[in-house]
Amino acid sequence: MASILDEYEDSLHRSVSVQQSRASVGIPHSGYVNARLEKETPIFNKQRIDFAPPEKINSLVVSSNQLCMSLGKDTLLRIDLGKPDEPNQVELGRKDEAKVYKMFLDHTGSHLLIALNTSECLYLNRSVQKVRALSRWKGHLIESVGWNKFLGSETNTGPILVGTSQGQIYEAEISVSEGSLFSTNPDQYFRQVYTLEEESGPAPVCCLEIERGIEGKFFIIATTRKRLFQFVGKVPEGTEQQGFSSIFAVHADHLPSFREFPANLGFSEIAFYTPKLRSNPRSFAWMMGNGVLYGTLDYSRPDSILSDERVWVYPPDIDITVNKPISIVLTQFHFLLLLSDRVKAVCTLNGQVVFQDLFLEKFGSLTRMIKDPTVQQIWIHTEKVVFRYHVQRESRDVWKMYMNMNKFDLAKEYCKDRPECLDIVLAKEAEHCFQNKRYLDSAKCYALTQNYFEEIALKFIEAKQEEALMEFLIKKLSNLKPSEKTQTTLLTTWLTELYLNWLGILQGDPSQRSLYLDTREKFRTFLSSPKNKDCLFNNRASIYELLASHGDTEHMVYFAVIMQDYERVVAHHCQHDEYDEALNVLSRHRDEKLFYKFSPVLIQHIPKKVVDAWISMGSRLDARNLIPALVNYSQSASTQQINEAIRYMEFCVYQLEETQQAIHNYLLSLYALCRPDSLLSYLEQAGTNPNRIHYDLKYALRLCAEHGHHRACVHVYKVMELYEEAVDLALQVDVDLAKSCADLPEDDEELRKKLWLKIARHVVQEEKDVKKAMACLSSCALLKIEDVLPFFPDFVTIDHFKEAICNSLEDYNKHIEELKREMEEATQSAKRIREDIQEMRNKYGSVEPQEKCAACDFPLLNRPFYLFLCGHMFHYDCLLQAVFPNLPAYKQAKLEDLQKKLAATSQPSKSHHRPKDADTISLGKGQQSREQIKADIDDIVAAECVYCGELMIRSIDKPFIDPQKYEEEMQSWL
């Protein structure tokens, strides 16, 4: 047999699709012009199974990828769709004329029930090959089975419900024991729990479904030909295995809730849609005589699980008396109706037929349609052929249906990943809101579309909906990209104008106060938005002009603060005499340039607070830039106000330790003007070293002189070392001050004497106080009585000077005696020196033959040598070699010159005809000159022992290796 499930595309089938997705839709006024909405692949894609059954197909069921097929009279074919090449064939083993009536497969694909037309039922487990008869079920024609999806397993069904053709509902359980399979009957029990009736009596139980809600509540749905029953009840926790008898017992005396329709197909069928495996169904579709009852399932409702019910009548070409539907399946957005020669798909949202598939007559009449809920595949079969439908992207056009139903939120949900469709939905929603005068909602939607900006804006303008227009512009602005600078500028400027207009209208109406405040807050939020910051900053001049044209100074200040344009903010406060506010802005943002610019104005009105702000800024402010403001202020202010200027200058000098001359000069001028006492203390604290004084001495001298501060002038004179001027001015103030000035030139006795003579003359001639004049003599040792006498008048008696004259004469006698003593000591010293010289001329030393040179360690007597008093002996050339590098440059040059001269005197005369007397004279002169040269060389070379003299001491920090030859020496050691 060929592979049963090798699938291929049937070249003969005909599909007539009315899906709107086949159309190529052009979107006007958008960025998605002529965009193709969907591919042309149908939602329901049919495939024919490559399978030629040996016998006619009676019944087919599929669940959990397990397919079971009844062939002919006695054959059952089982296929695991995951392994389609390994079919399993089972014989029913029936010898009578019994035929398969219906088959039921549970949700796991493990338990198969086979209902026979002889009112018998067979059972087959997936894990076995033998069919077993259910003896307790005999005598009942099974119409429906309600599987237990909560307790069922591969070996046990758990409590299930069974519906018969006589309207009875039975509860049963089938169990298979491993290891001893079928040693006992698989049907554990089979008991009746209820009977369904219509107006004419018991009716066949067409469908059964068991669902569990919240809090242990169970919902059981049962249908007959015209009625849909619901049984609701709780099963106590832990007693689920005992079955559903308690739920049906509640309705023993009265009918449960049900829905009934008059028309009758002779049967009915209900289908459910489950979105995910092992989850509860979400919706249902009940095929009955009047049409299809469709709705959702709400498990939170107390009495009925059915919700949002509506009946979709059958399409016009379906006549239930001639061509009634055979079967129904439900998908997420469609239900499919099976007729004898075709399949119709109806959208559950609008009841429209969106798909129709006709089958060729050669395939035979369509028999059954079922859906595998685990893989969402739909199967259809005739007696000869099996077809399978794949559901592909079923929700592709759902957005359009929701849109046409004005359910825009759902429409957007189903096209959120398709921008071209979302744009259509948004445009439709915007237009719908506009037509219903929901202008704000319309503006929000229009802002998200690609429709022409101008058309939308004009639309709101013509409708005089300025608030909606603002909303549209705001949303549009938020959706712009950073690169769209021109559009951003346009919208920002326009919104500012609209806000200002709207605020102007509301501000004049007291009844609109709350709306005004709300709009003002929105406007401020708009101005301070981080996204608009760059655009507003780049176009701040235009915004300022708009604010100014509307006279909105409040928002002008607010905008300036946002733009950090604090200069404009401070200027505004100053213009409105809000000086404290202006200073607060300056202090909060601590901008030095703004302090420099606005301090001249602020200090005129709030000097103390301004100075406090300056001090709080510390070294961030350059006091030199604030001096013009202080100068202008101090010229027109009172002494008390000038004190504020002095306070800041003192802070700069003493706290910040400023050294700028301009600052110190200005502080001097303030001291000279208002605080003379502080002036002198400042000058004294600054010291007397001109190099460490930060004020201008000449300026300070002129300033102090102009204001008559003589003591300060004396101090400046002392610093400038103008001692004569200092003494002259000090004598006008205080003699003691002059005396302190006269002692300052310590290194110049002549000047000191001159200064003291000035003081003495002043005391004698001006004060005429002889005693004080005599006191000057005792204060200065340089003054003598004879220096002071010329200052006294002639009539002064000598009695006043007797003591002074006597003291002077005694001093002269002492000085003469001291000179005599010094002369005698000098004579004795000269005598001793002459004796030492004579003694040195006669001093000598002895050298032994074995003595060696202290430098080269060779015998000393081999070459000319030197002997020092310390005992060290050197060859002449060795000593010269040791001494020469350590001589000063000028001595090195002199020594080289002497050596050249010495070498020249030692050369023999080139003339051989010189007279004898002349030669003698010349030789005598040469010998004398040679001796003098050698003596000069000795004075340089042998002035001291090279090992014991100062030369050795000076070389103590000299490196052993010449730095210039260090690298060469180091390489020689490697």
PDB file of C-alpha atoms in Angstrom, residues 90-328:
ATOM      1  CA  VAL A  90      -7.553  -4.192  13.639  1.00  0.00           C
ATOM      2  CA  GLU A  91     -10.393  -6.585  12.880  1.00  0.00           C
ATOM      3  CA  LEU A  92     -13.637  -6.149  14.793  1.00  0.00           C
ATOM      4  CA  GLY A  93     -14.313  -9.907  14.680  1.00  0.00           C
ATOM      5  CA  ARG A  94     -18.047  -9.547  14.015  1.00  0.00           C
ATOM      6  CA  LYS A  95     -19.747 -12.333  12.066  1.00  0.00           C
ATOM      7  CA  ASP A  96     -23.246 -10.810  12.074  1.00  0.00           C
ATOM      8  CA  GLU A  97     -24.612  -7.975   9.966  1.00  0.00           C
ATOM      9  CA  ALA A  98     -23.693  -5.281  12.496  1.00  0.00           C
ATOM     10  CA  LYS A  99     -22.291  -2.085  11.078  1.00  0.00           C
ATOM     11  CA  VAL A 100     -20.380   0.795  12.674  1.00  0.00           C
ATOM     12  CA  TYR A 101     -22.825   3.554  13.545  1.00  0.00           C
ATOM     13  CA  LYS A 102     -20.484   6.128  15.150  1.00  0.00           C
ATOM     14  CA  MET A 103     -17.001   6.266  16.653  1.00  0.00           C
ATOM     15  CA  PHE A 104     -15.808   8.406  19.601  1.00  0.00           C
ATOM     16  CA  LEU A 105     -12.134   9.143  20.413  1.00  0.00           C
ATOM     17  CA  ASP A 106     -11.122  10.848  23.661  1.00  0.00           C
ATOM     18  CA  HIS A 107      -8.918  13.923  23.929  1.00  0.00           C
ATOM     19  CA  THR A 108      -5.754  11.851  24.518  1.00  0.00           C
ATOM     20  CA  GLY A 109      -6.331   9.620  21.508  1.00  0.00           C
ATOM     21  CA  SER A 110      -6.132   6.545  23.770  1.00  0.00           C
ATOM     22  CA  HIS A 111      -9.732   5.440  24.219  1.00  0.00           C
ATOM     23  CA  LEU A 112     -11.859   4.556  21.190  1.00  0.00           C
ATOM     24  CA  LEU A 113     -15.588   3.743  21.510  1.00  0.00           C
ATOM     25  CA  ILE A 114     -17.265   2.061  18.526  1.00  0.00           C
ATOM     26  CA  ALA A 115     -21.072   2.255  18.505  1.00  0.00           C
ATOM     27  CA  LEU A 116     -22.775  -0.387  16.351  1.00  0.00           C
ATOM     28  CA  ASN A 117     -26.203  -0.083  14.743  1.00  0.00           C
ATOM     29  CA  THR A 118     -27.201  -3.166  16.741  1.00  0.00           C
ATOM     30  CA  SER A 119     -27.226  -1.128  19.966  1.00  0.00           C
ATOM     31  CA  GLU A 120     -23.901  -2.553  21.031  1.00  0.00           C
ATOM     32  CA  CYS A 121     -20.651  -0.778  21.874  1.00  0.00           C
ATOM     33  CA  LEU A 122     -17.046  -1.896  21.477  1.00  0.00           C
ATOM     34  CA  TYR A 123     -13.911  -0.515  23.146  1.00  0.00           C
ATOM     35  CA  LEU A 124     -10.336  -0.383  21.860  1.00  0.00           C
ATOM     36  CA  ASN A 125      -7.352   1.010  23.726  1.00  0.00           C
ATOM     37  CA  ARG A 126      -4.469   2.476  21.777  1.00  0.00           C
ATOM     38  CA  SER A 127      -1.980   0.138  23.398  1.00  0.00           C
ATOM     39  CA  VAL A 128      -3.787  -3.114  22.456  1.00  0.00           C
ATOM     40  CA  GLN A 129      -4.862  -4.887  19.299  1.00  0.00           C
ATOM     41  CA  LYS A 130      -8.021  -6.596  20.503  1.00  0.00           C
ATOM     42  CA  VAL A 131     -11.483  -5.056  20.510  1.00  0.00           C
ATOM     43  CA  ARG A 132     -13.526  -5.662  23.639  1.00  0.00           C
ATOM     44  CA  ALA A 133     -17.313  -5.498  23.933  1.00  0.00           C
ATOM     45  CA  LEU A 134     -18.825  -3.384  26.681  1.00  0.00           C
ATOM     46  CA  SER A 135     -21.480  -5.699  28.084  1.00  0.00           C
ATOM     47  CA  ARG A 136     -23.111  -3.114  30.348  1.00  0.00           C
ATOM     48  CA  TRP A 137     -23.686  -0.829  27.377  1.00  0.00           C
ATOM     49  CA  LYS A 138     -25.606  -3.387  25.343  1.00  0.00           C
ATOM     50  CA  GLY A 139     -29.100  -2.358  24.276  1.00  0.00           C
ATOM     51  CA  HIS A 140     -28.283   1.349  23.866  1.00  0.00           C
ATOM     52  CA  LEU A 141     -27.616   3.118  20.587  1.00  0.00           C
ATOM     53  CA  ILE A 142     -24.871   5.603  21.512  1.00  0.00           C
ATOM     54  CA  GLU A 143     -25.290   9.077  20.025  1.00  0.00           C
ATOM     55  CA  SER A 144     -22.722  11.116  21.962  1.00  0.00           C
ATOM     56  CA  VAL A 145     -19.961  10.860  24.578  1.00  0.00           C
ATOM     57  CA  GLY A 146     -18.785  13.559  27.007  1.00  0.00           C
ATOM     58  CA  TRP A 147     -15.142  12.817  27.820  1.00  0.00           C
ATOM     59  CA  ASN A 148     -13.597  13.685  31.153  1.00  0.00           C
ATOM     60  CA  LYS A 149     -10.630  15.905  30.231  1.00  0.00           C
ATOM     61  CA  PHE A 150      -9.682  16.424  33.872  1.00  0.00           C
ATOM     62  CA  LEU A 151      -9.372  12.872  35.241  1.00  0.00           C
ATOM     63  CA  GLY A 152      -8.869  10.851  32.080  1.00  0.00           C
ATOM     64  CA  SER A 153      -5.578   9.074  31.374  1.00  0.00           C
ATOM     65  CA  GLU A 154      -4.244   6.588  28.824  1.00  0.00           C
ATOM     66  CA  THR A 155      -5.524   3.640  30.871  1.00  0.00           C
ATOM     67  CA  ASN A 156      -8.591   5.119  32.524  1.00  0.00           C
ATOM     68  CA  THR A 157     -11.280   7.385  31.174  1.00  0.00           C
ATOM     69  CA  GLY A 158     -12.455   8.615  34.556  1.00  0.00           C
ATOM     70  CA  PRO A 159     -16.170   9.319  34.917  1.00  0.00           C
ATOM     71  CA  ILE A 160     -17.631  10.073  31.487  1.00  0.00           C
ATOM     72  CA  LEU A 161     -21.136  10.813  30.186  1.00  0.00           C
ATOM     73  CA  VAL A 162     -22.840   8.824  27.430  1.00  0.00           C
ATOM     74  CA  GLY A 163     -25.930   9.972  25.473  1.00  0.00           C
ATOM     75  CA  THR A 164     -28.288   7.547  23.757  1.00  0.00           C
ATOM     76  CA  SER A 165     -30.825   7.799  20.989  1.00  0.00           C
ATOM     77  CA  GLN A 166     -33.606   7.459  23.586  1.00  0.00           C
ATOM     78  CA  GLY A 167     -32.594  10.620  25.448  1.00  0.00           C
ATOM     79  CA  GLN A 168     -30.930   8.894  28.413  1.00  0.00           C
ATOM     80  CA  ILE A 169     -27.662  10.199  29.826  1.00  0.00           C
ATOM     81  CA  TYR A 170     -25.509   7.555  31.480  1.00  0.00           C
ATOM     82  CA  GLU A 171     -22.443   7.910  33.584  1.00  0.00           C
ATOM     83  CA  ALA A 172     -19.753   5.316  32.966  1.00  0.00           C
ATOM     84  CA  GLU A 173     -16.061   4.591  33.488  1.00  0.00           C
ATOM     85  CA  ILE A 174     -13.684   2.432  31.456  1.00  0.00           C
ATOM     86  CA  SER A 175     -10.421   1.198  32.914  1.00  0.00           C
ATOM     87  CA  VAL A 176      -7.670  -0.999  31.529  1.00  0.00           C
ATOM     88  CA  SER A 177      -5.351  -2.804  33.964  1.00  0.00           C
ATOM     89  CA  GLU A 178      -1.779  -3.249  32.769  1.00  0.00           C
ATOM     90  CA  GLY A 179      -0.387  -6.779  32.849  1.00  0.00           C
ATOM     91  CA  SER A 180      -3.800  -8.450  33.092  1.00  0.00           C
ATOM     92  CA  LEU A 181      -5.531  -6.688  30.253  1.00  0.00           C
ATOM     93  CA  PHE A 182      -9.222  -7.632  29.875  1.00  0.00           C
ATOM     94  CA  SER A 183      -9.040 -10.133  32.700  1.00  0.00           C
ATOM     95  CA  THR A 184     -12.136  -8.242  33.884  1.00  0.00           C
ATOM     96  CA  ASN A 185     -14.700  -6.153  32.085  1.00  0.00           C
ATOM     97  CA  PRO A 186     -13.239  -2.765  31.125  1.00  0.00           C
ATOM     98  CA  ASP A 187     -16.518  -0.965  31.843  1.00  0.00           C
ATOM     99  CA  GLN A 188     -16.444  -0.349  35.550  1.00  0.00           C
ATOM    100  CA  TYR A 189     -20.030   0.839  35.803  1.00  0.00           C
ATOM    101  CA  PHE A 190     -22.817   2.169  33.594  1.00  0.00           C
ATOM    102  CA  ARG A 191     -25.664   4.006  35.330  1.00  0.00           C
ATOM    103  CA  GLN A 192     -28.317   6.405  34.180  1.00  0.00           C
ATOM    104  CA  VAL A 193     -28.220   9.903  35.616  1.00  0.00           C
ATOM    105  CA  TYR A 194     -30.768  11.861  33.538  1.00  0.00           C
ATOM    106  CA  THR A 195     -33.187  11.831  30.587  1.00  0.00           C
ATOM    107  CA  LEU A 196     -33.488  14.683  28.084  1.00  0.00           C
ATOM    108  CA  GLU A 197     -36.896  15.475  26.696  1.00  0.00           C
ATOM    109  CA  GLU A 198     -38.467  17.785  24.179  1.00  0.00           C
ATOM    110  CA  GLU A 199     -42.144  18.721  23.968  1.00  0.00           C
ATOM    111  CA  SER A 200     -42.936  15.398  22.288  1.00  0.00           C
ATOM    112  CA  GLY A 201     -41.032  13.274  24.789  1.00  0.00           C
ATOM    113  CA  PRO A 202     -37.516  11.904  25.092  1.00  0.00           C
ATOM    114  CA  ALA A 203     -35.177  13.056  22.339  1.00  0.00           C
ATOM    115  CA  PRO A 204     -31.760  11.761  21.202  1.00  0.00           C
ATOM    116  CA  VAL A 205     -28.776  13.220  23.061  1.00  0.00           C
ATOM    117  CA  CYS A 206     -26.910  14.689  20.074  1.00  0.00           C
ATOM    118  CA  CYS A 207     -23.912  16.168  21.931  1.00  0.00           C
ATOM    119  CA  LEU A 208     -22.329  16.143  25.398  1.00  0.00           C
ATOM    120  CA  GLU A 209     -19.557  18.382  26.741  1.00  0.00           C
ATOM    121  CA  ILE A 210     -18.050  18.577  30.242  1.00  0.00           C
ATOM    122  CA  GLU A 211     -16.194  21.718  31.344  1.00  0.00           C
ATOM    123  CA  ARG A 212     -14.847  22.831  34.701  1.00  0.00           C
ATOM    124  CA  GLY A 213     -15.017  26.427  35.814  1.00  0.00           C
ATOM    125  CA  ILE A 214     -13.639  28.228  38.842  1.00  0.00           C
ATOM    126  CA  GLU A 215     -14.038  27.135  42.467  1.00  0.00           C
ATOM    127  CA  GLY A 216     -14.731  23.499  41.534  1.00  0.00           C
ATOM    128  CA  LYS A 217     -17.843  24.325  39.522  1.00  0.00           C
ATOM    129  CA  PHE A 218     -18.693  22.012  36.593  1.00  0.00           C
ATOM    130  CA  PHE A 219     -20.721  22.882  33.495  1.00  0.00           C
ATOM    131  CA  ILE A 220     -22.332  20.116  31.443  1.00  0.00           C
ATOM    132  CA  ILE A 221     -23.772  20.996  28.035  1.00  0.00           C
ATOM    133  CA  ALA A 222     -26.162  18.552  26.387  1.00  0.00           C
ATOM    134  CA  THR A 223     -28.095  19.066  23.153  1.00  0.00           C
ATOM    135  CA  THR A 224     -31.052  17.416  21.472  1.00  0.00           C
ATOM    136  CA  ARG A 225     -32.432  18.222  18.032  1.00  0.00           C
ATOM    137  CA  LYS A 226     -33.981  21.543  19.149  1.00  0.00           C
ATOM    138  CA  ARG A 227     -32.793  22.150  22.693  1.00  0.00           C
ATOM    139  CA  LEU A 228     -29.509  23.044  24.380  1.00  0.00           C
ATOM    140  CA  PHE A 229     -29.402  22.138  28.091  1.00  0.00           C
ATOM    141  CA  GLN A 230     -26.966  23.342  30.763  1.00  0.00           C
ATOM    142  CA  PHE A 231     -26.302  21.529  34.029  1.00  0.00           C
ATOM    143  CA  VAL A 232     -24.321  23.517  36.578  1.00  0.00           C
ATOM    144  CA  GLY A 233     -23.109  22.295  39.942  1.00  0.00           C
ATOM    145  CA  LYS A 234     -20.181  21.788  42.241  1.00  0.00           C
ATOM    146  CA  VAL A 235     -18.416  18.533  42.871  1.00  0.00           C
ATOM    147  CA  PRO A 236     -16.863  18.501  46.367  1.00  0.00           C
ATOM    148  CA  GLU A 237     -13.090  18.542  46.313  1.00  0.00           C
ATOM    149  CA  GLY A 238     -11.695  15.028  46.459  1.00  0.00           C
ATOM    150  CA  THR A 239     -14.928  13.405  45.206  1.00  0.00           C
ATOM    151  CA  GLU A 240     -14.436  14.061  41.472  1.00  0.00           C
ATOM    152  CA  GLN A 241     -13.856  10.346  40.913  1.00  0.00           C
ATOM    153  CA  GLN A 242     -17.384   9.615  42.150  1.00  0.00           C
ATOM    154  CA  GLY A 243     -18.843  11.219  39.036  1.00  0.00           C
ATOM    155  CA  PHE A 244     -21.466  13.788  38.171  1.00  0.00           C
ATOM    156  CA  SER A 245     -24.559  12.237  39.726  1.00  0.00           C
ATOM    157  CA  SER A 246     -24.822  15.030  42.273  1.00  0.00           C
ATOM    158  CA  ILE A 247     -25.063  17.650  39.509  1.00  0.00           C
ATOM    159  CA  PHE A 248     -27.925  15.863  37.740  1.00  0.00           C
ATOM    160  CA  ALA A 249     -29.665  15.094  41.036  1.00  0.00           C
ATOM    161  CA  VAL A 250     -30.270  18.792  41.573  1.00  0.00           C
ATOM    162  CA  HIS A 251     -32.465  18.858  38.467  1.00  0.00           C
ATOM    163  CA  ALA A 252     -34.400  15.674  39.222  1.00  0.00           C
ATOM    164  CA  ASP A 253     -37.616  17.558  39.971  1.00  0.00           C
ATOM    165  CA  HIS A 254     -37.342  20.425  37.490  1.00  0.00           C
ATOM    166  CA  LEU A 255     -35.875  21.052  34.087  1.00  0.00           C
ATOM    167  CA  PRO A 256     -32.462  22.674  33.831  1.00  0.00           C
ATOM    168  CA  SER A 257     -32.018  25.895  31.896  1.00  0.00           C
ATOM    169  CA  PHE A 258     -32.119  25.367  28.163  1.00  0.00           C
ATOM    170  CA  ARG A 259     -32.368  27.171  24.835  1.00  0.00           C
ATOM    171  CA  GLU A 260     -34.932  25.943  22.295  1.00  0.00           C
ATOM    172  CA  PHE A 261     -35.438  26.736  18.618  1.00  0.00           C
ATOM    173  CA  PRO A 262     -38.488  25.718  16.578  1.00  0.00           C
ATOM    174  CA  ALA A 263     -36.860  24.393  13.426  1.00  0.00           C
ATOM    175  CA  ASN A 264     -35.544  20.864  13.303  1.00  0.00           C
ATOM    176  CA  LEU A 265     -32.783  19.265  11.231  1.00  0.00           C
ATOM    177  CA  GLY A 266     -33.513  15.854  12.700  1.00  0.00           C
ATOM    178  CA  PHE A 267     -30.227  16.157  14.603  1.00  0.00           C
ATOM    179  CA  SER A 268     -27.889  18.885  15.949  1.00  0.00           C
ATOM    180  CA  GLU A 269     -24.183  19.253  16.507  1.00  0.00           C
ATOM    181  CA  ILE A 270     -22.143  21.551  18.742  1.00  0.00           C
ATOM    182  CA  ALA A 271     -18.498  22.546  18.179  1.00  0.00           C
ATOM    183  CA  PHE A 272     -16.052  24.280  20.512  1.00  0.00           C
ATOM    184  CA  TYR A 273     -12.901  26.345  19.937  1.00  0.00           C
ATOM    185  CA  THR A 274     -10.025  25.810  22.354  1.00  0.00           C
ATOM    186  CA  PRO A 275      -7.134  28.269  21.797  1.00  0.00           C
ATOM    187  CA  LYS A 276      -4.468  26.232  23.587  1.00  0.00           C
ATOM    188  CA  LEU A 277      -3.914  22.643  24.509  1.00  0.00           C
ATOM    189  CA  ARG A 278      -5.237  21.711  27.961  1.00  0.00           C
ATOM    190  CA  SER A 279      -7.156  24.953  28.280  1.00  0.00           C
ATOM    191  CA  ASN A 280     -10.897  25.559  28.468  1.00  0.00           C
ATOM    192  CA  PRO A 281     -12.858  26.275  25.290  1.00  0.00           C
ATOM    193  CA  ARG A 282     -13.387  29.924  24.571  1.00  0.00           C
ATOM    194  CA  SER A 283     -16.378  29.843  22.205  1.00  0.00           C
ATOM    195  CA  PHE A 284     -19.043  27.482  20.845  1.00  0.00           C
ATOM    196  CA  ALA A 285     -21.200  27.044  17.735  1.00  0.00           C
ATOM    197  CA  TRP A 286     -24.382  24.941  17.813  1.00  0.00           C
ATOM    198  CA  MET A 287     -25.716  23.839  14.456  1.00  0.00           C
ATOM    199  CA  MET A 288     -29.512  23.399  14.649  1.00  0.00           C
ATOM    200  CA  GLY A 289     -32.632  23.955  12.523  1.00  0.00           C
ATOM    201  CA  ASN A 290     -32.792  27.774  12.619  1.00  0.00           C
ATOM    202  CA  GLY A 291     -29.124  28.375  11.996  1.00  0.00           C
ATOM    203  CA  VAL A 292     -25.977  28.419  14.075  1.00  0.00           C
ATOM    204  CA  LEU A 293     -26.079  29.672  17.670  1.00  0.00           C
ATOM    205  CA  TYR A 294     -22.692  31.238  18.317  1.00  0.00           C
ATOM    206  CA  GLY A 295     -21.372  32.667  21.548  1.00  0.00           C
ATOM    207  CA  THR A 296     -18.525  32.750  24.025  1.00  0.00           C
ATOM    208  CA  LEU A 297     -18.047  30.760  27.214  1.00  0.00           C
ATOM    209  CA  ASP A 298     -17.824  32.722  30.455  1.00  0.00           C
ATOM    210  CA  TYR A 299     -16.787  30.467  33.326  1.00  0.00           C
ATOM    211  CA  SER A 300     -17.295  33.161  35.926  1.00  0.00           C
ATOM    212  CA  ARG A 301     -21.059  33.307  35.463  1.00  0.00           C
ATOM    213  CA  PRO A 302     -23.024  31.516  38.198  1.00  0.00           C
ATOM    214  CA  ASP A 303     -25.818  29.751  36.288  1.00  0.00           C
ATOM    215  CA  SER A 304     -24.993  29.749  32.597  1.00  0.00           C
ATOM    216  CA  ILE A 305     -21.666  29.412  30.880  1.00  0.00           C
ATOM    217  CA  LEU A 306     -23.022  30.739  27.578  1.00  0.00           C
ATOM    218  CA  SER A 307     -22.413  34.424  26.879  1.00  0.00           C
ATOM    219  CA  ASP A 308     -22.737  36.923  24.000  1.00  0.00           C
ATOM    220  CA  GLU A 309     -25.074  34.576  22.110  1.00  0.00           C
ATOM    221  CA  ARG A 310     -26.323  35.301  18.642  1.00  0.00           C
ATOM    222  CA  VAL A 311     -27.836  33.217  15.880  1.00  0.00           C
ATOM    223  CA  TRP A 312     -26.307  33.310  12.415  1.00  0.00           C
ATOM    224  CA  VAL A 313     -28.890  32.095   9.910  1.00  0.00           C
ATOM    225  CA  TYR A 314     -27.758  29.793   7.172  1.00  0.00           C
ATOM    226  CA  PRO A 315     -26.684  31.315   3.853  1.00  0.00           C
ATOM    227  CA  PRO A 316     -29.510  31.685   1.314  1.00  0.00           C
ATOM    228  CA  ASP A 317     -28.317  28.720  -0.790  1.00  0.00           C
ATOM    229  CA  ILE A 318     -28.799  26.307   2.127  1.00  0.00           C
ATOM    230  CA  ASP A 319     -32.324  24.862   2.292  1.00  0.00           C
ATOM    231  CA  ILE A 320     -32.665  22.634   5.353  1.00  0.00           C
ATOM    232  CA  THR A 321     -35.464  20.689   3.667  1.00  0.00           C
ATOM    233  CA  VAL A 322     -33.344  19.773   0.637  1.00  0.00           C
ATOM    234  CA  ASN A 323     -29.690  20.483   1.309  1.00  0.00           C
ATOM    235  CA  LYS A 324     -29.244  20.648   5.047  1.00  0.00           C
ATOM    236  CA  PRO A 325     -25.788  20.936   6.672  1.00  0.00           C
ATOM    237  CA  ILE A 326     -24.227  17.698   7.815  1.00  0.00           C
ATOM    238  CA  SER A 327     -21.512  18.766  10.238  1.00  0.00           C
ATOM    239  CA  ILE A 328     -19.881  21.832  11.829  1.00  0.00           C
TER     240      ILE A 328
END
